[in-house]
Structures are given as structure tokens and as C-alpha cells.
Amino acid sequence: MPDTHTTPSPERLRTAPSARFAGEAHRFDLHRALQDLRAETHPARDGHRQVTIFQHTPVTYVLFAFDAGGTLGKHSTGGLVTIHVLEGRVIVQAEGVPHDLSVGQLLILRPDVPHDVRAEERSAMLLTVHMLPDTP
């Protein structure tokens, strides 16, 4: 099993994806990964930090750490999206409907649904994007 917390080179913020995603099995301690993410010295963007913890087409896992009031602006993706709240409370606005999510709750969005996220308090979430095969 590869070490998912290797030290990045001086010119990179994090270890290169080719090293992070190498190997046949990947085990993640999300609590530790959140601690590491929150300890990064670069400024948080819009009150949040994020790191892709694993990507292997067609699936991507992204860990988010939000400060209270942090946001992720409106966007959409061509894949099926799941948002799993690990800490705190977030509001996900999707197609005009606010989804108030707390620890342990999961929201699933179909592909191409515009959505944004706002943290009501210090929060964390695991976002998964599963790209679906094109269908005729």
C-alpha cells in the first residue's frame, strides 16, 4: 500500500498525483487527511481547502475542509455527484432547492446539475464524482 502522505517537492504544493494514485490498494484516514489539509500554510480560497485524494477514471474523490462561512461557487460536472458531510453543516443549493446537510448525511446529484456549497460552521465533506459512460 502506498503512503498517501508523502512529502511534496519544494516547487509543488502537494505530492504529484502520479505518486499519490499509484498502487493497487489505497487506504485513507480521512481524519488525518483533514488535519493535514487544514495545516497547509497557503491561504484558503473562498474559505475552503480541497485535495483530490484519489482519482481513477471514472471516479474522483475530493476532500474539502471549510471554514465557517466558506463557499464553493456555483458549478456543475458531467458526472454523478455525491456529497457526504463528515463534519459540521453545509447548505448545498441545487436547482433552486437548499439542502441543509449535517454529519453523516449524503446528497446525490445527477450529472450537470448546477450547485454551490456554503458552510454554516467549520465543516468537512467528501465529494465523489462518478463519470458515467455516454449513452446513446
mmCIF file with all atom_site columns, C-alpha atoms in Angstrom:
data_model
loop_
_atom_site.group_PDB
_atom_site.id
_atom_site.type_symbol
_atom_site.label_atom_id
_atom_site.label_alt_id
_atom_site.label_comp_id
_atom_site.label_asym_id
_atom_site.label_entity_id
_atom_site.label_seq_id
_atom_site.pdbx_PDB_ins_code
_atom_site.Cartn_x
_atom_site.Cartn_y
_atom_site.Cartn_z
_atom_site.occupancy
_atom_site.B_iso_or_equiv
_atom_site.pdbx_formal_charge
_atom_site.auth_seq_id
_atom_site.auth_comp_id
_atom_site.auth_asym_id
_atom_site.auth_atom_id
_atom_site.pdbx_PDB_model_num
ATOM 1   C CA . MET A 1 1   ? 0.000   0.000  0.000   1.00 0.00 ? 1   MET A CA 1
ATOM 2   C CA . PRO A 1 2   ? 1.475   3.379  -0.966  1.00 0.00 ? 2   PRO A CA 1
ATOM 3   C CA . ASP A 1 3   ? 1.981   6.125  1.581   1.00 0.00 ? 3   ASP A CA 1
ATOM 4   C CA . THR A 1 4   ? -0.672  8.729  0.770   1.00 0.00 ? 4   THR A CA 1
ATOM 5   C CA . HIS A 1 5   ? 1.064   11.373 2.884   1.00 0.00 ? 5   HIS A CA 1
ATOM 6   C CA . THR A 1 6   ? 4.479   11.640 1.234   1.00 0.00 ? 6   THR A CA 1
ATOM 7   C CA . THR A 1 7   ? 6.342   14.934 1.297   1.00 0.00 ? 7   THR A CA 1
ATOM 8   C CA . PRO A 1 8   ? 5.907   17.115 -1.810  1.00 0.00 ? 8   PRO A CA 1
ATOM 9   C CA . SER A 1 9   ? 8.839   18.609 -3.643  1.00 0.00 ? 9   SER A CA 1
ATOM 10  C CA . PRO A 1 10  ? 9.611   22.299 -2.896  1.00 0.00 ? 10  PRO A CA 1
ATOM 11  C CA . GLU A 1 11  ? 8.028   23.502 -6.170  1.00 0.00 ? 11  GLU A CA 1
ATOM 12  C CA . ARG A 1 12  ? 4.725   21.625 -5.602  1.00 0.00 ? 12  ARG A CA 1
ATOM 13  C CA . LEU A 1 13  ? 2.007   22.264 -3.039  1.00 0.00 ? 13  LEU A CA 1
ATOM 14  C CA . ARG A 1 14  ? 1.396   18.518 -2.704  1.00 0.00 ? 14  ARG A CA 1
ATOM 15  C CA . THR A 1 15  ? 2.852   15.240 -3.864  1.00 0.00 ? 15  THR A CA 1
ATOM 16  C CA . ALA A 1 16  ? 2.283   14.692 -7.598  1.00 0.00 ? 16  ALA A CA 1
ATOM 17  C CA . PRO A 1 17  ? -0.891  12.774 -8.478  1.00 0.00 ? 17  PRO A CA 1
ATOM 18  C CA . SER A 1 18  ? 1.104   10.045 -10.224 1.00 0.00 ? 18  SER A CA 1
ATOM 19  C CA . ALA A 1 19  ? 2.674   9.200  -6.847  1.00 0.00 ? 19  ALA A CA 1
ATOM 20  C CA . ARG A 1 20  ? -0.485  9.710  -4.768  1.00 0.00 ? 20  ARG A CA 1
ATOM 21  C CA . PHE A 1 21  ? -2.638  7.492  -7.005  1.00 0.00 ? 21  PHE A CA 1
ATOM 22  C CA . ALA A 1 22  ? -0.064  4.762  -7.717  1.00 0.00 ? 22  ALA A CA 1
ATOM 23  C CA . GLY A 1 23  ? -0.530  1.222  -6.466  1.00 0.00 ? 23  GLY A CA 1
ATOM 24  C CA . GLU A 1 24  ? -3.265  -1.358 -6.308  1.00 0.00 ? 24  GLU A CA 1
ATOM 25  C CA . ALA A 1 25  ? -4.854  -0.539 -2.939  1.00 0.00 ? 25  ALA A CA 1
ATOM 26  C CA . HIS A 1 26  ? -5.454  2.780  -1.212  1.00 0.00 ? 26  HIS A CA 1
ATOM 27  C CA . ARG A 1 27  ? -6.410  3.271  2.407   1.00 0.00 ? 27  ARG A CA 1
ATOM 28  C CA . PHE A 1 28  ? -7.274  6.724  3.711   1.00 0.00 ? 28  PHE A CA 1
ATOM 29  C CA . ASP A 1 29  ? -7.533  8.110  7.205   1.00 0.00 ? 29  ASP A CA 1
ATOM 30  C CA . LEU A 1 30  ? -9.937  10.966 6.484   1.00 0.00 ? 30  LEU A CA 1
ATOM 31  C CA . HIS A 1 31  ? -9.443  12.456 9.951   1.00 0.00 ? 31  HIS A CA 1
ATOM 32  C CA . ARG A 1 32  ? -5.680  12.714 9.380   1.00 0.00 ? 32  ARG A CA 1
ATOM 33  C CA . ALA A 1 33  ? -6.145  13.922 5.811   1.00 0.00 ? 33  ALA A CA 1
ATOM 34  C CA . LEU A 1 34  ? -8.384  16.725 7.121   1.00 0.00 ? 34  LEU A CA 1
ATOM 35  C CA . GLN A 1 35  ? -5.799  17.666 9.753   1.00 0.00 ? 35  GLN A CA 1
ATOM 36  C CA . ASP A 1 36  ? -3.112  17.803 7.057   1.00 0.00 ? 36  ASP A CA 1
ATOM 37  C CA . LEU A 1 37  ? -5.345  19.838 4.743   1.00 0.00 ? 37  LEU A CA 1
ATOM 38  C CA . ARG A 1 38  ? -6.188  22.354 7.456   1.00 0.00 ? 38  ARG A CA 1
ATOM 39  C CA . ALA A 1 39  ? -2.498  22.640 8.432   1.00 0.00 ? 39  ALA A CA 1
ATOM 40  C CA . GLU A 1 40  ? -1.387  23.737 4.952   1.00 0.00 ? 40  GLU A CA 1
ATOM 41  C CA . THR A 1 41  ? 0.282   27.145 5.052   1.00 0.00 ? 41  THR A CA 1
ATOM 42  C CA . HIS A 1 42  ? -1.139  28.598 1.838   1.00 0.00 ? 42  HIS A CA 1
ATOM 43  C CA . PRO A 1 43  ? -4.270  30.750 2.205   1.00 0.00 ? 43  PRO A CA 1
ATOM 44  C CA . ALA A 1 44  ? -7.670  29.090 1.910   1.00 0.00 ? 44  ALA A CA 1
ATOM 45  C CA . ARG A 1 45  ? -9.606  30.099 -1.211  1.00 0.00 ? 45  ARG A CA 1
ATOM 46  C CA . ASP A 1 46  ? -13.133 31.369 -0.506  1.00 0.00 ? 46  ASP A CA 1
ATOM 47  C CA . GLY A 1 47  ? -12.872 29.864 2.972   1.00 0.00 ? 47  GLY A CA 1
ATOM 48  C CA . HIS A 1 48  ? -12.150 26.317 1.888   1.00 0.00 ? 48  HIS A CA 1
ATOM 49  C CA . ARG A 1 49  ? -9.310  23.977 1.047   1.00 0.00 ? 49  ARG A CA 1
ATOM 50  C CA . GLN A 1 50  ? -9.584  20.882 -1.080  1.00 0.00 ? 50  GLN A CA 1
ATOM 51  C CA . VAL A 1 51  ? -7.462  17.978 -2.187  1.00 0.00 ? 51  VAL A CA 1
ATOM 52  C CA . THR A 1 52  ? -8.155  15.187 -4.629  1.00 0.00 ? 52  THR A CA 1
ATOM 53  C CA . ILE A 1 53  ? -7.354  12.155 -2.508  1.00 0.00 ? 53  ILE A CA 1
ATOM 54  C CA . PHE A 1 54  ? -7.878  9.653  -5.307  1.00 0.00 ? 54  PHE A CA 1
ATOM 55  C CA . GLN A 1 55  ? -8.696  9.620  -8.991  1.00 0.00 ? 55  GLN A CA 1
ATOM 56  C CA . HIS A 1 56  ? -9.031  6.674  -11.294 1.00 0.00 ? 56  HIS A CA 1
ATOM 57  C CA . THR A 1 57  ? -11.283 7.172  -14.269 1.00 0.00 ? 57  THR A CA 1
ATOM 58  C CA . PRO A 1 58  ? -14.263 7.199  -13.983 1.00 0.00 ? 58  PRO A CA 1
ATOM 59  C CA . VAL A 1 59  ? -14.218 8.078  -10.244 1.00 0.00 ? 59  VAL A CA 1
ATOM 60  C CA . THR A 1 60  ? -12.693 11.021 -8.354  1.00 0.00 ? 60  THR A CA 1
ATOM 61  C CA . TYR A 1 61  ? -12.724 11.607 -4.566  1.00 0.00 ? 61  TYR A CA 1
ATOM 62  C CA . VAL A 1 62  ? -12.153 15.140 -3.281  1.00 0.00 ? 62  VAL A CA 1
ATOM 63  C CA . LEU A 1 63  ? -11.840 16.066 0.387   1.00 0.00 ? 63  LEU A CA 1
ATOM 64  C CA . PHE A 1 64  ? -12.986 19.576 1.381   1.00 0.00 ? 64  PHE A CA 1
ATOM 65  C CA . ALA A 1 65  ? -12.286 21.467 4.605   1.00 0.00 ? 65  ALA A CA 1
ATOM 66  C CA . PHE A 1 66  ? -14.409 24.590 5.074   1.00 0.00 ? 66  PHE A CA 1
ATOM 67  C CA . ASP A 1 67  ? -14.022 27.463 7.484   1.00 0.00 ? 67  ASP A CA 1
ATOM 68  C CA . ALA A 1 68  ? -17.304 28.767 8.902   1.00 0.00 ? 68  ALA A CA 1
ATOM 69  C CA . GLY A 1 69  ? -18.870 30.772 6.072   1.00 0.00 ? 69  GLY A CA 1
ATOM 70  C CA . GLY A 1 70  ? -16.624 29.195 3.427   1.00 0.00 ? 70  GLY A CA 1
ATOM 71  C CA . THR A 1 71  ? -18.097 28.697 -0.026  1.00 0.00 ? 71  THR A CA 1
ATOM 72  C CA . LEU A 1 72  ? -17.698 26.706 -3.195  1.00 0.00 ? 72  LEU A CA 1
ATOM 73  C CA . GLY A 1 73  ? -19.194 28.723 -6.038  1.00 0.00 ? 73  GLY A CA 1
ATOM 74  C CA . LYS A 1 74  ? -21.878 27.540 -8.421  1.00 0.00 ? 74  LYS A CA 1
ATOM 75  C CA . HIS A 1 75  ? -20.642 24.898 -10.835 1.00 0.00 ? 75  HIS A CA 1
ATOM 76  C CA . SER A 1 76  ? -21.657 21.612 -12.429 1.00 0.00 ? 76  SER A CA 1
ATOM 77  C CA . THR A 1 77  ? -19.959 18.494 -13.704 1.00 0.00 ? 77  THR A CA 1
ATOM 78  C CA . GLY A 1 78  ? -20.809 15.859 -16.263 1.00 0.00 ? 78  GLY A CA 1
ATOM 79  C CA . GLY A 1 79  ? -20.712 13.095 -13.640 1.00 0.00 ? 79  GLY A CA 1
ATOM 80  C CA . LEU A 1 80  ? -22.914 11.792 -10.867 1.00 0.00 ? 80  LEU A CA 1
ATOM 81  C CA . VAL A 1 81  ? -22.010 13.751 -7.690  1.00 0.00 ? 81  VAL A CA 1
ATOM 82  C CA . THR A 1 82  ? -22.234 12.624 -4.087  1.00 0.00 ? 82  THR A CA 1
ATOM 83  C CA . ILE A 1 83  ? -21.602 14.974 -1.179  1.00 0.00 ? 83  ILE A CA 1
ATOM 84  C CA . HIS A 1 84  ? -21.032 13.237 2.162   1.00 0.00 ? 84  HIS A CA 1
ATOM 85  C CA . VAL A 1 85  ? -20.760 15.544 5.167   1.00 0.00 ? 85  VAL A CA 1
ATOM 86  C CA . LEU A 1 86  ? -18.018 14.428 7.564   1.00 0.00 ? 86  LEU A CA 1
ATOM 87  C CA . GLU A 1 87  ? -18.030 17.388 9.987   1.00 0.00 ? 87  GLU A CA 1
ATOM 88  C CA . GLY A 1 88  ? -20.221 20.403 10.633  1.00 0.00 ? 88  GLY A CA 1
ATOM 89  C CA . ARG A 1 89  ? -23.088 21.574 8.471   1.00 0.00 ? 89  ARG A CA 1
ATOM 90  C CA . VAL A 1 90  ? -23.290 22.724 4.851   1.00 0.00 ? 90  VAL A CA 1
ATOM 91  C CA . ILE A 1 91  ? -26.038 24.085 2.641   1.00 0.00 ? 91  ILE A CA 1
ATOM 92  C CA . VAL A 1 92  ? -25.953 22.783 -0.915  1.00 0.00 ? 92  VAL A CA 1
ATOM 93  C CA . GLN A 1 93  ? -28.077 24.832 -3.291  1.00 0.00 ? 93  GLN A CA 1
ATOM 94  C CA . ALA A 1 94  ? -29.074 22.699 -6.289  1.00 0.00 ? 94  ALA A CA 1
ATOM 95  C CA . GLU A 1 95  ? -31.601 23.851 -8.895  1.00 0.00 ? 95  GLU A CA 1
ATOM 96  C CA . GLY A 1 96  ? -33.047 26.419 -6.516  1.00 0.00 ? 96  GLY A CA 1
ATOM 97  C CA . VAL A 1 97  ? -33.514 23.966 -3.646  1.00 0.00 ? 97  VAL A CA 1
ATOM 98  C CA . PRO A 1 98  ? -31.407 24.348 -0.477  1.00 0.00 ? 98  PRO A CA 1
ATOM 99  C CA . HIS A 1 99  ? -30.249 21.045 1.022   1.00 0.00 ? 99  HIS A CA 1
ATOM 100 C CA . ASP A 1 100 ? -29.259 21.508 4.676   1.00 0.00 ? 100 ASP A CA 1
ATOM 101 C CA . LEU A 1 101 ? -26.787 18.686 5.368   1.00 0.00 ? 101 LEU A CA 1
ATOM 102 C CA . SER A 1 102 ? -25.133 17.688 8.623   1.00 0.00 ? 102 SER A CA 1
ATOM 103 C CA . VAL A 1 103 ? -22.695 14.990 9.735   1.00 0.00 ? 103 VAL A CA 1
ATOM 104 C CA . GLY A 1 104 ? -23.407 11.616 8.192   1.00 0.00 ? 104 GLY A CA 1
ATOM 105 C CA . GLN A 1 105 ? -25.802 12.896 5.552   1.00 0.00 ? 105 GLN A CA 1
ATOM 106 C CA . LEU A 1 106 ? -25.319 12.272 1.849   1.00 0.00 ? 106 LEU A CA 1
ATOM 107 C CA . LEU A 1 107 ? -26.665 14.176 -1.145  1.00 0.00 ? 107 LEU A CA 1
ATOM 108 C CA . ILE A 1 108 ? -26.611 12.696 -4.642  1.00 0.00 ? 108 ILE A CA 1
ATOM 109 C CA . LEU A 1 109 ? -26.909 14.935 -7.701  1.00 0.00 ? 109 LEU A CA 1
ATOM 110 C CA . ARG A 1 110 ? -27.428 13.768 -11.254 1.00 0.00 ? 110 ARG A CA 1
ATOM 111 C CA . PRO A 1 111 ? -24.892 14.869 -13.884 1.00 0.00 ? 111 PRO A CA 1
ATOM 112 C CA . ASP A 1 112 ? -24.908 18.520 -14.992 1.00 0.00 ? 112 ASP A CA 1
ATOM 113 C CA . VAL A 1 113 ? -26.943 19.808 -12.010 1.00 0.00 ? 113 VAL A CA 1
ATOM 114 C CA . PRO A 1 114 ? -25.640 23.278 -11.105 1.00 0.00 ? 114 PRO A CA 1
ATOM 115 C CA . HIS A 1 115 ? -24.913 23.542 -7.381  1.00 0.00 ? 115 HIS A CA 1
ATOM 116 C CA . ASP A 1 116 ? -22.979 25.557 -4.816  1.00 0.00 ? 116 ASP A CA 1
ATOM 117 C CA . VAL A 1 117 ? -21.926 24.904 -1.223  1.00 0.00 ? 117 VAL A CA 1
ATOM 118 C CA . ARG A 1 118 ? -21.856 27.151 1.846   1.00 0.00 ? 118 ARG A CA 1
ATOM 119 C CA . ALA A 1 119 ? -20.526 26.036 5.229   1.00 0.00 ? 119 ALA A CA 1
ATOM 120 C CA . GLU A 1 120 ? -22.717 27.165 8.104   1.00 0.00 ? 120 GLU A CA 1
ATOM 121 C CA . GLU A 1 121 ? -19.890 26.295 10.520  1.00 0.00 ? 121 GLU A CA 1
ATOM 122 C CA . ARG A 1 122 ? -16.441 24.729 10.295  1.00 0.00 ? 122 ARG A CA 1
ATOM 123 C CA . SER A 1 123 ? -17.187 21.709 8.130   1.00 0.00 ? 123 SER A CA 1
ATOM 124 C CA . ALA A 1 124 ? -15.743 18.932 6.015   1.00 0.00 ? 124 ALA A CA 1
ATOM 125 C CA . MET A 1 125 ? -17.155 16.877 3.181   1.00 0.00 ? 125 MET A CA 1
ATOM 126 C CA . LEU A 1 126 ? -16.102 14.110 0.845   1.00 0.00 ? 126 LEU A CA 1
ATOM 127 C CA . LEU A 1 127 ? -17.196 14.755 -2.712  1.00 0.00 ? 127 LEU A CA 1
ATOM 128 C CA . THR A 1 128 ? -17.276 11.908 -5.202  1.00 0.00 ? 128 THR A CA 1
ATOM 129 C CA . VAL A 1 129 ? -17.709 12.373 -8.936  1.00 0.00 ? 129 VAL A CA 1
ATOM 130 C CA . HIS A 1 130 ? -18.510 9.303  -11.000 1.00 0.00 ? 130 HIS A CA 1
ATOM 131 C CA . MET A 1 131 ? -18.316 9.996  -14.722 1.00 0.00 ? 131 MET A CA 1
ATOM 132 C CA . LEU A 1 132 ? -20.973 7.967  -16.481 1.00 0.00 ? 132 LEU A CA 1
ATOM 133 C CA . PRO A 1 133 ? -20.397 6.395  -19.884 1.00 0.00 ? 133 PRO A CA 1
ATOM 134 C CA . ASP A 1 134 ? -22.017 8.220  -22.781 1.00 0.00 ? 134 ASP A CA 1
ATOM 135 C CA . THR A 1 135 ? -25.377 6.733  -23.566 1.00 0.00 ? 135 THR A CA 1
ATOM 136 C CA . PRO A 1 136 ? -26.989 6.944  -26.991 1.00 0.00 ? 136 PRO A CA 1
#
